Amino acid sequence: MARLTWPRTLLWTMALLAMGYVAVCVLVGVRQRDLMYFPGLTRTSATGTDLTLVVDDVRLRAWVVNPGRTHGLVYFGGNAEAVQQHRATFSHWFPGHTVYLPAYRGYGASEGTPSEAALKQDALAFFDHAADRHQSVDIIGRSLGSGVAAHVASRRPVERLALVTPFDSMVTVARHHYPWLPVDWLIQDRFDSARPLARFEGEVQVVRAEHDEVVPAHSTRRLIDALPRASTTVVTLAGAGHNTVDADPAYGAALQALMRRDARAR
């Protein structure tokens, strides 16, 4: 009997483990956007926002600093970033630009629920709004926002593009953090940045953190390798982590240098 019981027990154990693994995969597949977007950390009142755009009956809001400048600049933030906190800093850093700080769907004072398709659509709407009012519009995208910025830059005339702690694809990042999951099959919001930027004709600046614990170095490297070499510069912030780039004076200096070159060229 013992000889018969042991194989059955092993088979049952393996079956239960397999069922548990499948259940985890299903749960991650269903709740994956909860692992990617953290709008609850950014919510605020619409009072004090400067701009409202309506896209598909969803009210999206943004903050605007340095209004009335000849050139525009749109900043797309990270997945838990309250972009309004940059108003004073960006006003000082980019005096020659009107800076737009849009809140993604579900973020800040914007309505709706975030998804890759929605964020990309909304980003184009904000860019077009700025392009109608300025001679040219530049873009900065940080972390998740680098994927949003890449999409806009591949579809609109952008002369200067800054990508801060960027990735080549969200799939690569997910593989790094969840190597035991079939993320290639599961992930829906892929934010493939490398492919659309391969033919980008403007100037690109990549700002990466030396000790980025969120975006693996090989993901950023793949993005850099996909960019046109002649128009790409790379700035590495020594000692910085993914969420501490703001503390390094070289971060602001790099972004300012990019935009100042832009201003002189015009």
Short mmCIF file of C-alpha atoms in Angstrom, two decimals:
data_model
loop_
_atom_site.label_atom_id
_atom_site.label_comp_id
_atom_site.label_asym_id
_atom_site.label_seq_id
_atom_site.Cartn_x
_atom_site.Cartn_y
_atom_site.Cartn_z
CA MET A 1 0.00 0.00 0.00
CA ALA A 2 2.82 2.38 0.85
CA ARG A 3 4.29 1.94 -2.61
CA LEU A 4 0.95 2.90 -4.17
CA THR A 5 0.25 5.82 -1.81
CA TRP A 6 3.53 7.62 -2.39
CA PRO A 7 3.12 8.09 -6.18
CA ARG A 8 -0.47 9.20 -5.70
CA THR A 9 0.56 11.73 -3.06
CA LEU A 10 3.29 13.06 -5.32
CA LEU A 11 0.88 13.39 -8.23
CA TRP A 12 -1.69 15.16 -6.09
CA THR A 13 0.97 17.52 -4.75
CA MET A 14 2.17 18.33 -8.24
CA ALA A 15 -1.40 18.87 -9.40
CA LEU A 16 -2.13 21.23 -6.51
CA LEU A 17 1.06 23.17 -7.17
CA ALA A 18 0.17 23.43 -10.86
CA MET A 19 -3.32 24.62 -10.01
CA GLY A 20 -1.89 27.17 -7.58
CA TYR A 21 0.53 28.46 -10.22
CA VAL A 22 -2.23 28.80 -12.77
CA ALA A 23 -4.39 30.61 -10.21
CA VAL A 24 -1.57 33.08 -9.51
CA CYS A 25 -1.10 33.66 -13.25
CA VAL A 26 -4.80 34.31 -13.67
CA LEU A 27 -4.83 36.69 -10.70
CA VAL A 28 -1.84 38.63 -12.02
CA GLY A 29 -3.40 38.73 -15.47
CA VAL A 30 -6.65 40.14 -14.11
CA ARG A 31 -5.09 42.58 -11.63
CA GLN A 32 -1.96 43.53 -13.58
CA ARG A 33 -2.92 47.19 -13.95
CA ASP A 34 -3.05 47.44 -10.16
CA LEU A 35 0.63 46.49 -10.22
CA MET A 36 1.49 49.04 -12.92
CA TYR A 37 -0.52 52.16 -12.06
CA PHE A 38 -0.76 53.85 -8.67
CA PRO A 39 -3.06 56.84 -9.19
CA GLY A 40 -4.31 56.84 -5.61
CA LEU A 41 -1.04 58.35 -4.43
CA THR A 42 -1.54 61.40 -6.66
CA ARG A 43 -5.21 62.32 -6.28
CA THR A 44 -6.03 65.96 -5.63
CA SER A 45 -8.82 68.48 -6.13
CA ALA A 46 -9.49 70.05 -9.52
CA THR A 47 -9.23 73.41 -7.80
CA GLY A 48 -5.94 74.95 -8.80
CA THR A 49 -5.53 73.06 -12.07
CA ASP A 50 -4.98 75.26 -15.09
CA LEU A 51 -6.24 73.21 -18.02
CA THR A 52 -9.05 70.77 -18.75
CA LEU A 53 -9.25 68.66 -21.88
CA VAL A 54 -12.15 66.34 -22.66
CA VAL A 55 -11.21 63.12 -24.46
CA ASP A 56 -13.97 60.56 -25.05
CA ASP A 57 -16.16 62.35 -22.49
CA VAL A 58 -13.41 62.02 -19.85
CA ARG A 59 -12.22 65.25 -18.22
CA LEU A 60 -8.44 65.35 -18.06
CA ARG A 61 -6.66 68.07 -16.13
CA ALA A 62 -3.21 69.59 -16.13
CA TRP A 63 -1.10 72.29 -14.56
CA VAL A 64 0.55 74.93 -16.73
CA VAL A 65 3.58 77.02 -15.75
CA ASN A 66 5.22 79.93 -17.57
CA PRO A 67 2.20 80.59 -19.79
CA GLY A 68 2.60 82.57 -22.98
CA ARG A 69 6.07 81.41 -24.02
CA THR A 70 6.96 80.79 -27.65
CA HIS A 71 7.93 77.17 -27.06
CA GLY A 72 6.04 74.46 -25.21
CA LEU A 73 7.20 71.52 -23.11
CA VAL A 74 5.04 68.58 -22.03
CA TYR A 75 6.10 66.39 -19.10
CA PHE A 76 4.79 62.84 -18.68
CA GLY A 77 5.43 61.46 -15.21
CA GLY A 78 5.92 58.09 -13.55
CA ASN A 79 3.34 55.56 -12.43
CA ALA A 80 2.95 57.06 -8.94
CA GLU A 81 4.10 60.61 -9.61
CA ALA A 82 2.17 63.71 -8.59
CA VAL A 83 3.34 65.89 -11.45
CA GLN A 84 2.01 69.09 -9.89
CA GLN A 85 4.87 68.95 -7.40
CA HIS A 86 7.24 70.02 -10.20
CA ARG A 87 5.55 73.36 -10.90
CA ALA A 88 8.06 75.57 -9.10
CA THR A 89 11.11 73.57 -10.21
CA PHE A 90 10.14 73.40 -13.86
CA SER A 91 9.18 77.07 -13.92
CA HIS A 92 12.74 77.83 -12.81
CA TRP A 93 14.46 75.26 -15.00
CA PHE A 94 12.66 76.08 -18.24
CA PRO A 95 11.94 79.83 -18.30
CA GLY A 96 11.78 79.83 -22.09
CA HIS A 97 9.04 77.20 -22.23
CA THR A 98 5.41 77.02 -21.25
CA VAL A 99 5.41 73.74 -19.34
CA TYR A 100 2.40 71.42 -19.33
CA LEU A 101 2.04 68.88 -16.52
CA PRO A 102 -0.87 66.61 -17.49
CA ALA A 103 -2.34 64.13 -15.03
CA TYR A 104 -3.03 60.72 -16.53
CA ARG A 105 -6.53 59.28 -16.38
CA GLY A 106 -7.34 58.54 -12.77
CA TYR A 107 -4.35 60.59 -11.61
CA GLY A 108 -4.32 64.02 -10.02
CA ALA A 109 -7.70 65.59 -10.74
CA SER A 110 -8.31 63.69 -13.98
CA GLU A 111 -11.24 61.35 -14.42
CA GLY A 112 -11.16 57.83 -15.83
CA THR A 113 -9.05 54.72 -15.43
CA PRO A 114 -5.48 54.37 -16.73
CA SER A 115 -4.47 51.98 -19.48
CA GLU A 116 -1.81 52.06 -22.17
CA ALA A 117 -4.24 52.88 -24.96
CA ALA A 118 -5.92 55.63 -22.93
CA LEU A 119 -2.67 57.23 -21.78
CA LYS A 120 -1.27 57.30 -25.29
CA GLN A 121 -4.45 58.79 -26.72
CA ASP A 122 -4.61 61.43 -24.00
CA ALA A 123 -0.93 62.29 -24.42
CA LEU A 124 -1.47 63.04 -28.09
CA ALA A 125 -4.39 65.29 -27.16
CA PHE A 126 -2.24 67.27 -24.72
CA PHE A 127 0.57 67.56 -27.24
CA ASP A 128 -1.82 68.77 -29.93
CA HIS A 129 -3.26 71.32 -27.52
CA ALA A 130 0.24 72.66 -26.88
CA ALA A 131 1.25 72.51 -30.55
CA ASP A 132 -1.68 74.76 -31.47
CA ARG A 133 -0.33 77.42 -29.11
CA HIS A 134 3.44 77.26 -29.51
CA GLN A 135 6.02 77.41 -32.24
CA SER A 136 7.36 74.01 -31.19
CA VAL A 137 6.79 71.50 -28.40
CA ASP A 138 9.42 69.41 -26.62
CA ILE A 139 8.79 66.38 -24.41
CA ILE A 140 10.14 64.89 -21.20
CA GLY A 141 9.01 61.42 -20.11
CA ARG A 142 10.04 59.80 -16.85
CA SER A 143 9.79 56.08 -16.05
CA LEU A 144 6.30 55.03 -17.19
CA GLY A 145 6.09 58.43 -18.86
CA SER A 146 9.04 57.55 -21.08
CA GLY A 147 6.82 54.98 -22.78
CA VAL A 148 4.09 57.58 -23.21
CA ALA A 149 6.59 60.14 -24.51
CA ALA A 150 8.04 57.65 -26.97
CA HIS A 151 4.60 57.10 -28.45
CA VAL A 152 3.99 60.82 -28.90
CA ALA A 153 7.45 61.46 -30.34
CA SER A 154 6.94 58.72 -32.93
CA ARG A 155 3.71 60.35 -34.15
CA ARG A 156 4.23 64.09 -33.77
CA PRO A 157 6.95 66.59 -34.78
CA VAL A 158 9.11 66.65 -31.66
CA GLU A 159 12.56 68.24 -31.86
CA ARG A 160 13.80 67.50 -28.33
CA LEU A 161 12.96 64.38 -26.34
CA ALA A 162 14.26 63.58 -22.85
CA LEU A 163 13.72 60.07 -21.49
CA VAL A 164 14.37 59.71 -17.77
CA THR A 165 14.95 56.24 -16.24
CA PRO A 166 13.42 54.72 -19.39
CA PHE A 167 12.90 51.15 -20.59
CA ASP A 168 12.74 49.46 -23.97
CA SER A 169 9.49 47.66 -23.14
CA MET A 170 7.38 47.05 -20.06
CA VAL A 171 7.65 43.35 -20.87
CA THR A 172 11.40 43.47 -20.24
CA VAL A 173 10.86 45.18 -16.89
CA ALA A 174 8.18 42.66 -15.90
CA ARG A 175 10.43 39.72 -16.82
CA HIS A 176 13.10 41.12 -14.51
CA HIS A 177 10.78 41.44 -11.51
CA TYR A 178 8.64 38.35 -12.14
CA PRO A 179 10.94 35.80 -13.84
CA TRP A 180 8.71 32.96 -12.67
CA LEU A 181 5.66 34.27 -14.53
CA PRO A 182 4.90 33.99 -18.29
CA VAL A 183 4.75 37.77 -18.61
CA ASP A 184 5.10 37.66 -22.40
CA TRP A 185 1.65 36.11 -22.51
CA LEU A 186 0.11 37.93 -19.57
CA ILE A 187 1.04 41.57 -19.92
CA GLN A 188 -1.43 43.80 -21.73
CA ASP A 189 0.07 47.30 -21.42
CA ARG A 190 3.43 46.70 -23.05
CA PHE A 191 4.67 50.25 -23.74
CA ASP A 192 7.13 49.22 -26.42
CA SER A 193 9.40 52.28 -26.65
CA ALA A 194 12.36 51.01 -28.64
CA ARG A 195 10.54 50.13 -31.83
CA PRO A 196 8.67 53.42 -32.42
CA LEU A 197 11.77 55.52 -31.66
CA ALA A 198 14.08 53.70 -34.06
CA ARG A 199 13.35 56.30 -36.76
CA PHE A 200 12.97 59.35 -34.53
CA GLU A 201 14.55 62.34 -36.26
CA GLY A 202 14.88 64.73 -33.33
CA GLU A 203 17.43 64.97 -30.55
CA VAL A 204 17.18 62.43 -27.72
CA GLN A 205 18.62 62.60 -24.24
CA VAL A 206 18.53 59.50 -22.04
CA VAL A 207 18.97 60.10 -18.31
CA ARG A 208 19.57 56.88 -16.42
CA ALA A 209 20.20 56.13 -12.75
CA GLU A 210 23.35 54.17 -11.96
CA HIS A 211 21.56 52.05 -9.35
CA ASP A 212 18.08 51.85 -10.85
CA GLU A 213 16.24 49.22 -8.81
CA VAL A 214 13.03 49.42 -10.88
CA VAL A 215 14.15 49.49 -14.51
CA PRO A 216 16.95 46.96 -15.09
CA ALA A 217 20.06 48.32 -16.77
CA HIS A 218 19.75 45.96 -19.72
CA SER A 219 16.28 47.33 -20.51
CA THR A 220 17.59 50.89 -20.69
CA ARG A 221 20.56 49.71 -22.73
CA ARG A 222 18.28 48.04 -25.28
CA LEU A 223 16.41 51.28 -25.69
CA ILE A 224 19.63 53.25 -26.15
CA ASP A 225 20.85 50.74 -28.73
CA ALA A 226 17.63 51.20 -30.70
CA LEU A 227 17.91 55.00 -30.84
CA PRO A 228 19.65 56.87 -33.67
CA ARG A 229 23.22 57.20 -32.41
CA ALA A 230 24.04 60.50 -34.06
CA SER A 231 21.28 62.36 -32.21
CA THR A 232 21.35 60.54 -28.85
CA THR A 233 23.17 61.58 -25.70
CA VAL A 234 23.27 59.52 -22.50
CA VAL A 235 23.62 60.98 -19.01
CA THR A 236 24.28 58.57 -16.14
CA LEU A 237 23.54 59.86 -12.64
CA ALA A 238 26.18 58.27 -10.43
CA GLY A 239 24.82 56.80 -7.21
CA ALA A 240 21.21 57.61 -8.05
CA GLY A 241 18.30 55.20 -7.77
CA HIS A 242 15.12 55.12 -9.79
CA ASN A 243 13.25 57.42 -7.41
CA THR A 244 16.13 59.66 -6.34
CA VAL A 245 17.23 61.24 -9.61
CA ASP A 246 15.71 64.56 -8.51
CA ALA A 247 18.25 64.81 -5.71
CA ASP A 248 21.17 64.92 -8.13
CA PRO A 249 21.91 68.44 -9.45
CA ALA A 250 23.14 66.82 -12.65
CA TYR A 251 19.56 65.78 -13.43
CA GLY A 252 18.22 69.30 -13.76
CA ALA A 253 21.42 70.48 -15.42
CA ALA A 254 21.10 67.83 -18.13
CA LEU A 255 17.49 68.69 -18.90
CA GLN A 256 18.23 72.40 -18.90
CA ALA A 257 21.17 71.92 -21.26
CA LEU A 258 19.00 70.03 -23.71
CA MET A 259 16.33 72.72 -23.71
CA ARG A 260 18.83 75.58 -23.88
CA ARG A 261 20.41 74.08 -26.97
CA ASP A 262 16.92 73.89 -28.39
CA ALA A 263 16.24 77.54 -27.62
CA ARG A 264 19.53 78.70 -29.23
CA ALA A 265 18.85 76.63 -32.35
CA ARG A 266 15.59 78.47 -32.85
#
